[in-house]
Amino acid sequence: MRTTYSDGAFWRKLASHARLAGREVVEKALCLYYAARRPETPAWAKAVIVSCLAYFIAPLDAIPDFTPLLGFTDDLGMFASALAMVAMHIDGDVRTAARRRADSWFGPFIEEVDEAR
């Protein structure tokens, strides 16, 4: 089965599964999405990103998304791998855009404070 990537399919999947997937998965997906939209991002990096996002929206994947606790671990692994490959194209603007969109869905990110300090 072949899955083709489209922005519409990406946004539908992300919006409908955001709460189940969690903030970490969503923010990584958004970083990749926004990096792919930058004109400065080279074609090879965009190909890596689009391949990863196509896997995310695919109806069948290694671990079905509805599987409790494990459903998005394969997607998270794909996102982490893709982010490592294209890290030099994830700038502050991309991270800020991803954080703002995630904040709009999950509320502001509050870092945990280490109680031992």
JSON list of C-alpha atoms in Angstrom, two decimals:
[
{"chain": "A", "resi": 1, "resn": "MET", "atom": "CA", "xyz": [0.00, 0.00, 0.00]},
{"chain": "A", "resi": 2, "resn": "ARG", "atom": "CA", "xyz": [1.34, 3.40, -0.94]},
{"chain": "A", "resi": 3, "resn": "THR", "atom": "CA", "xyz": [0.61, 6.50, 1.12]},
{"chain": "A", "resi": 4, "resn": "THR", "atom": "CA", "xyz": [1.15, 9.91, -0.35]},
{"chain": "A", "resi": 5, "resn": "TYR", "atom": "CA", "xyz": [1.71, 12.92, 1.82]},
{"chain": "A", "resi": 6, "resn": "SER", "atom": "CA", "xyz": [-0.58, 15.93, 1.81]},
{"chain": "A", "resi": 7, "resn": "ASP", "atom": "CA", "xyz": [-0.78, 18.93, 4.14]},
{"chain": "A", "resi": 8, "resn": "GLY", "atom": "CA", "xyz": [-4.50, 18.34, 4.63]},
{"chain": "A", "resi": 9, "resn": "ALA", "atom": "CA", "xyz": [-4.00, 14.73, 5.70]},
{"chain": "A", "resi": 10, "resn": "PHE", "atom": "CA", "xyz": [-1.19, 15.79, 8.05]},
{"chain": "A", "resi": 11, "resn": "TRP", "atom": "CA", "xyz": [-3.34, 18.43, 9.78]},
{"chain": "A", "resi": 12, "resn": "ARG", "atom": "CA", "xyz": [-6.35, 16.11, 10.02]},
{"chain": "A", "resi": 13, "resn": "LYS", "atom": "CA", "xyz": [-4.29, 13.32, 11.60]},
{"chain": "A", "resi": 14, "resn": "LEU", "atom": "CA", "xyz": [-2.47, 15.69, 13.95]},
{"chain": "A", "resi": 15, "resn": "ALA", "atom": "CA", "xyz": [-5.63, 17.48, 15.07]},
{"chain": "A", "resi": 16, "resn": "SER", "atom": "CA", "xyz": [-7.62, 14.30, 15.60]},
{"chain": "A", "resi": 17, "resn": "HIS", "atom": "CA", "xyz": [-4.84, 12.46, 17.45]},
{"chain": "A", "resi": 18, "resn": "ALA", "atom": "CA", "xyz": [-3.04, 15.30, 19.28]},
{"chain": "A", "resi": 19, "resn": "ARG", "atom": "CA", "xyz": [-4.33, 14.51, 22.77]},
{"chain": "A", "resi": 20, "resn": "LEU", "atom": "CA", "xyz": [-3.76, 10.78, 22.37]},
{"chain": "A", "resi": 21, "resn": "ALA", "atom": "CA", "xyz": [-0.29, 11.26, 20.86]},
{"chain": "A", "resi": 22, "resn": "GLY", "atom": "CA", "xyz": [0.80, 13.80, 23.45]},
{"chain": "A", "resi": 23, "resn": "ARG", "atom": "CA", "xyz": [2.70, 17.05, 23.32]},
{"chain": "A", "resi": 24, "resn": "GLU", "atom": "CA", "xyz": [6.12, 15.52, 22.58]},
{"chain": "A", "resi": 25, "resn": "VAL", "atom": "CA", "xyz": [4.93, 13.74, 19.43]},
{"chain": "A", "resi": 26, "resn": "VAL", "atom": "CA", "xyz": [2.91, 16.75, 18.30]},
{"chain": "A", "resi": 27, "resn": "GLU", "atom": "CA", "xyz": [5.73, 19.24, 18.80]},
{"chain": "A", "resi": 28, "resn": "LYS", "atom": "CA", "xyz": [8.24, 17.05, 16.94]},
{"chain": "A", "resi": 29, "resn": "ALA", "atom": "CA", "xyz": [5.78, 16.62, 14.06]},
{"chain": "A", "resi": 30, "resn": "LEU", "atom": "CA", "xyz": [5.24, 20.37, 13.94]},
{"chain": "A", "resi": 31, "resn": "CYS", "atom": "CA", "xyz": [8.99, 21.09, 13.92]},
{"chain": "A", "resi": 32, "resn": "LEU", "atom": "CA", "xyz": [9.38, 18.81, 10.93]},
{"chain": "A", "resi": 33, "resn": "TYR", "atom": "CA", "xyz": [6.36, 20.30, 9.18]},
{"chain": "A", "resi": 34, "resn": "TYR", "atom": "CA", "xyz": [7.54, 23.89, 9.63]},
{"chain": "A", "resi": 35, "resn": "ALA", "atom": "CA", "xyz": [11.12, 23.03, 8.63]},
{"chain": "A", "resi": 36, "resn": "ALA", "atom": "CA", "xyz": [9.84, 21.51, 5.39]},
{"chain": "A", "resi": 37, "resn": "ARG", "atom": "CA", "xyz": [8.01, 24.74, 4.60]},
{"chain": "A", "resi": 38, "resn": "ARG", "atom": "CA", "xyz": [11.16, 26.87, 4.80]},
{"chain": "A", "resi": 39, "resn": "PRO", "atom": "CA", "xyz": [12.58, 27.81, 1.39]},
{"chain": "A", "resi": 40, "resn": "GLU", "atom": "CA", "xyz": [16.10, 27.47, 2.85]},
{"chain": "A", "resi": 41, "resn": "THR", "atom": "CA", "xyz": [15.60, 23.79, 3.68]},
{"chain": "A", "resi": 42, "resn": "PRO", "atom": "CA", "xyz": [17.35, 21.74, 0.97]},
{"chain": "A", "resi": 43, "resn": "ALA", "atom": "CA", "xyz": [15.46, 19.23, -1.14]},
{"chain": "A", "resi": 44, "resn": "TRP", "atom": "CA", "xyz": [17.14, 16.20, 0.48]},
{"chain": "A", "resi": 45, "resn": "ALA", "atom": "CA", "xyz": [16.01, 17.36, 3.95]},
{"chain": "A", "resi": 46, "resn": "LYS", "atom": "CA", "xyz": [12.49, 18.03, 2.70]},
{"chain": "A", "resi": 47, "resn": "ALA", "atom": "CA", "xyz": [12.41, 14.50, 1.25]},
{"chain": "A", "resi": 48, "resn": "VAL", "atom": "CA", "xyz": [13.41, 13.04, 4.63]},
{"chain": "A", "resi": 49, "resn": "ILE", "atom": "CA", "xyz": [10.75, 15.12, 6.39]},
{"chain": "A", "resi": 50, "resn": "VAL", "atom": "CA", "xyz": [7.95, 14.35, 3.92]},
{"chain": "A", "resi": 51, "resn": "SER", "atom": "CA", "xyz": [8.77, 10.64, 4.09]},
{"chain": "A", "resi": 52, "resn": "CYS", "atom": "CA", "xyz": [8.55, 10.74, 7.87]},
{"chain": "A", "resi": 53, "resn": "LEU", "atom": "CA", "xyz": [5.28, 12.71, 7.86]},
{"chain": "A", "resi": 54, "resn": "ALA", "atom": "CA", "xyz": [3.84, 10.32, 5.24]},
{"chain": "A", "resi": 55, "resn": "TYR", "atom": "CA", "xyz": [4.56, 7.44, 7.62]},
{"chain": "A", "resi": 56, "resn": "PHE", "atom": "CA", "xyz": [2.78, 9.38, 10.39]},
{"chain": "A", "resi": 57, "resn": "ILE", "atom": "CA", "xyz": [-0.40, 9.81, 8.32]},
{"chain": "A", "resi": 58, "resn": "ALA", "atom": "CA", "xyz": [-0.33, 6.26, 6.90]},
{"chain": "A", "resi": 59, "resn": "PRO", "atom": "CA", "xyz": [-3.38, 4.28, 8.01]},
{"chain": "A", "resi": 60, "resn": "LEU", "atom": "CA", "xyz": [-1.23, 1.22, 8.74]},
{"chain": "A", "resi": 61, "resn": "ASP", "atom": "CA", "xyz": [2.03, 1.41, 10.65]},
{"chain": "A", "resi": 62, "resn": "ALA", "atom": "CA", "xyz": [4.27, -0.75, 12.82]},
{"chain": "A", "resi": 63, "resn": "ILE", "atom": "CA", "xyz": [2.28, -0.10, 16.00]},
{"chain": "A", "resi": 64, "resn": "PRO", "atom": "CA", "xyz": [-1.36, 0.95, 15.47]},
{"chain": "A", "resi": 65, "resn": "ASP", "atom": "CA", "xyz": [-1.96, 4.44, 16.86]},
{"chain": "A", "resi": 66, "resn": "PHE", "atom": "CA", "xyz": [-4.93, 3.32, 18.94]},
{"chain": "A", "resi": 67, "resn": "THR", "atom": "CA", "xyz": [-2.80, 0.84, 20.94]},
{"chain": "A", "resi": 68, "resn": "PRO", "atom": "CA", "xyz": [-2.75, 2.08, 24.56]},
{"chain": "A", "resi": 69, "resn": "LEU", "atom": "CA", "xyz": [0.63, 3.42, 25.75]},
{"chain": "A", "resi": 70, "resn": "LEU", "atom": "CA", "xyz": [2.50, 2.25, 22.64]},
{"chain": "A", "resi": 71, "resn": "GLY", "atom": "CA", "xyz": [0.47, 3.64, 19.76]},
{"chain": "A", "resi": 72, "resn": "PHE", "atom": "CA", "xyz": [2.71, 6.56, 18.86]},
{"chain": "A", "resi": 73, "resn": "THR", "atom": "CA", "xyz": [6.11, 5.19, 19.93]},
{"chain": "A", "resi": 74, "resn": "ASP", "atom": "CA", "xyz": [6.97, 4.20, 16.36]},
{"chain": "A", "resi": 75, "resn": "ASP", "atom": "CA", "xyz": [5.99, 7.67, 15.13]},
{"chain": "A", "resi": 76, "resn": "LEU", "atom": "CA", "xyz": [8.04, 9.28, 17.89]},
{"chain": "A", "resi": 77, "resn": "GLY", "atom": "CA", "xyz": [11.04, 7.18, 16.85]},
{"chain": "A", "resi": 78, "resn": "MET", "atom": "CA", "xyz": [10.60, 8.23, 13.23]},
{"chain": "A", "resi": 79, "resn": "PHE", "atom": "CA", "xyz": [10.31, 11.89, 14.23]},
{"chain": "A", "resi": 80, "resn": "ALA", "atom": "CA", "xyz": [13.42, 11.69, 16.42]},
{"chain": "A", "resi": 81, "resn": "SER", "atom": "CA", "xyz": [15.40, 10.05, 13.60]},
{"chain": "A", "resi": 82, "resn": "ALA", "atom": "CA", "xyz": [14.25, 12.60, 11.03]},
{"chain": "A", "resi": 83, "resn": "LEU", "atom": "CA", "xyz": [14.95, 15.49, 13.40]},
{"chain": "A", "resi": 84, "resn": "ALA", "atom": "CA", "xyz": [18.49, 14.19, 13.98]},
{"chain": "A", "resi": 85, "resn": "MET", "atom": "CA", "xyz": [19.07, 14.01, 10.23]},
{"chain": "A", "resi": 86, "resn": "VAL", "atom": "CA", "xyz": [17.80, 17.53, 9.51]},
{"chain": "A", "resi": 87, "resn": "ALA", "atom": "CA", "xyz": [18.70, 19.21, 12.82]},
{"chain": "A", "resi": 88, "resn": "MET", "atom": "CA", "xyz": [20.76, 21.92, 11.13]},
{"chain": "A", "resi": 89, "resn": "HIS", "atom": "CA", "xyz": [17.56, 23.11, 9.40]},
{"chain": "A", "resi": 90, "resn": "ILE", "atom": "CA", "xyz": [15.50, 23.36, 12.60]},
{"chain": "A", "resi": 91, "resn": "ASP", "atom": "CA", "xyz": [16.14, 26.94, 13.68]},
{"chain": "A", "resi": 92, "resn": "GLY", "atom": "CA", "xyz": [14.66, 29.08, 16.43]},
{"chain": "A", "resi": 93, "resn": "ASP", "atom": "CA", "xyz": [11.81, 30.26, 14.21]},
{"chain": "A", "resi": 94, "resn": "VAL", "atom": "CA", "xyz": [10.79, 26.66, 13.46]},
{"chain": "A", "resi": 95, "resn": "ARG", "atom": "CA", "xyz": [10.94, 25.69, 17.16]},
{"chain": "A", "resi": 96, "resn": "THR", "atom": "CA", "xyz": [8.97, 28.79, 18.16]},
{"chain": "A", "resi": 97, "resn": "ALA", "atom": "CA", "xyz": [6.25, 28.14, 15.56]},
{"chain": "A", "resi": 98, "resn": "ALA", "atom": "CA", "xyz": [5.96, 24.51, 16.70]},
{"chain": "A", "resi": 99, "resn": "ARG", "atom": "CA", "xyz": [5.85, 25.51, 20.38]},
{"chain": "A", "resi": 100, "resn": "ARG", "atom": "CA", "xyz": [3.17, 28.14, 19.74]},
{"chain": "A", "resi": 101, "resn": "ARG", "atom": "CA", "xyz": [0.95, 25.71, 17.84]},
{"chain": "A", "resi": 102, "resn": "ALA", "atom": "CA", "xyz": [1.42, 23.05, 20.53]},
{"chain": "A", "resi": 103, "resn": "ASP", "atom": "CA", "xyz": [0.61, 25.68, 23.19]},
{"chain": "A", "resi": 104, "resn": "SER", "atom": "CA", "xyz": [-2.64, 26.46, 21.39]},
{"chain": "A", "resi": 105, "resn": "TRP", "atom": "CA", "xyz": [-3.67, 22.79, 21.73]},
{"chain": "A", "resi": 106, "resn": "PHE", "atom": "CA", "xyz": [-2.12, 21.81, 25.06]},
{"chain": "A", "resi": 107, "resn": "GLY", "atom": "CA", "xyz": [-1.72, 25.11, 26.90]},
{"chain": "A", "resi": 108, "resn": "PRO", "atom": "CA", "xyz": [1.61, 26.77, 27.68]},
{"chain": "A", "resi": 109, "resn": "PHE", "atom": "CA", "xyz": [4.54, 24.44, 28.26]},
{"chain": "A", "resi": 110, "resn": "ILE", "atom": "CA", "xyz": [5.65, 24.55, 31.87]},
{"chain": "A", "resi": 111, "resn": "GLU", "atom": "CA", "xyz": [9.03, 23.05, 32.58]},
{"chain": "A", "resi": 112, "resn": "GLU", "atom": "CA", "xyz": [9.27, 20.93, 35.67]},
{"chain": "A", "resi": 113, "resn": "VAL", "atom": "CA", "xyz": [11.40, 22.42, 38.40]},
{"chain": "A", "resi": 114, "resn": "ASP", "atom": "CA", "xyz": [13.94, 20.17, 40.04]},
{"chain": "A", "resi": 115, "resn": "GLU", "atom": "CA", "xyz": [12.96, 20.04, 43.70]},
{"chain": "A", "resi": 116, "resn": "ALA", "atom": "CA", "xyz": [16.53, 19.15, 44.77]},
{"chain": "A", "resi": 117, "resn": "ARG", "atom": "CA", "xyz": [17.91, 22.56, 43.80]}
]
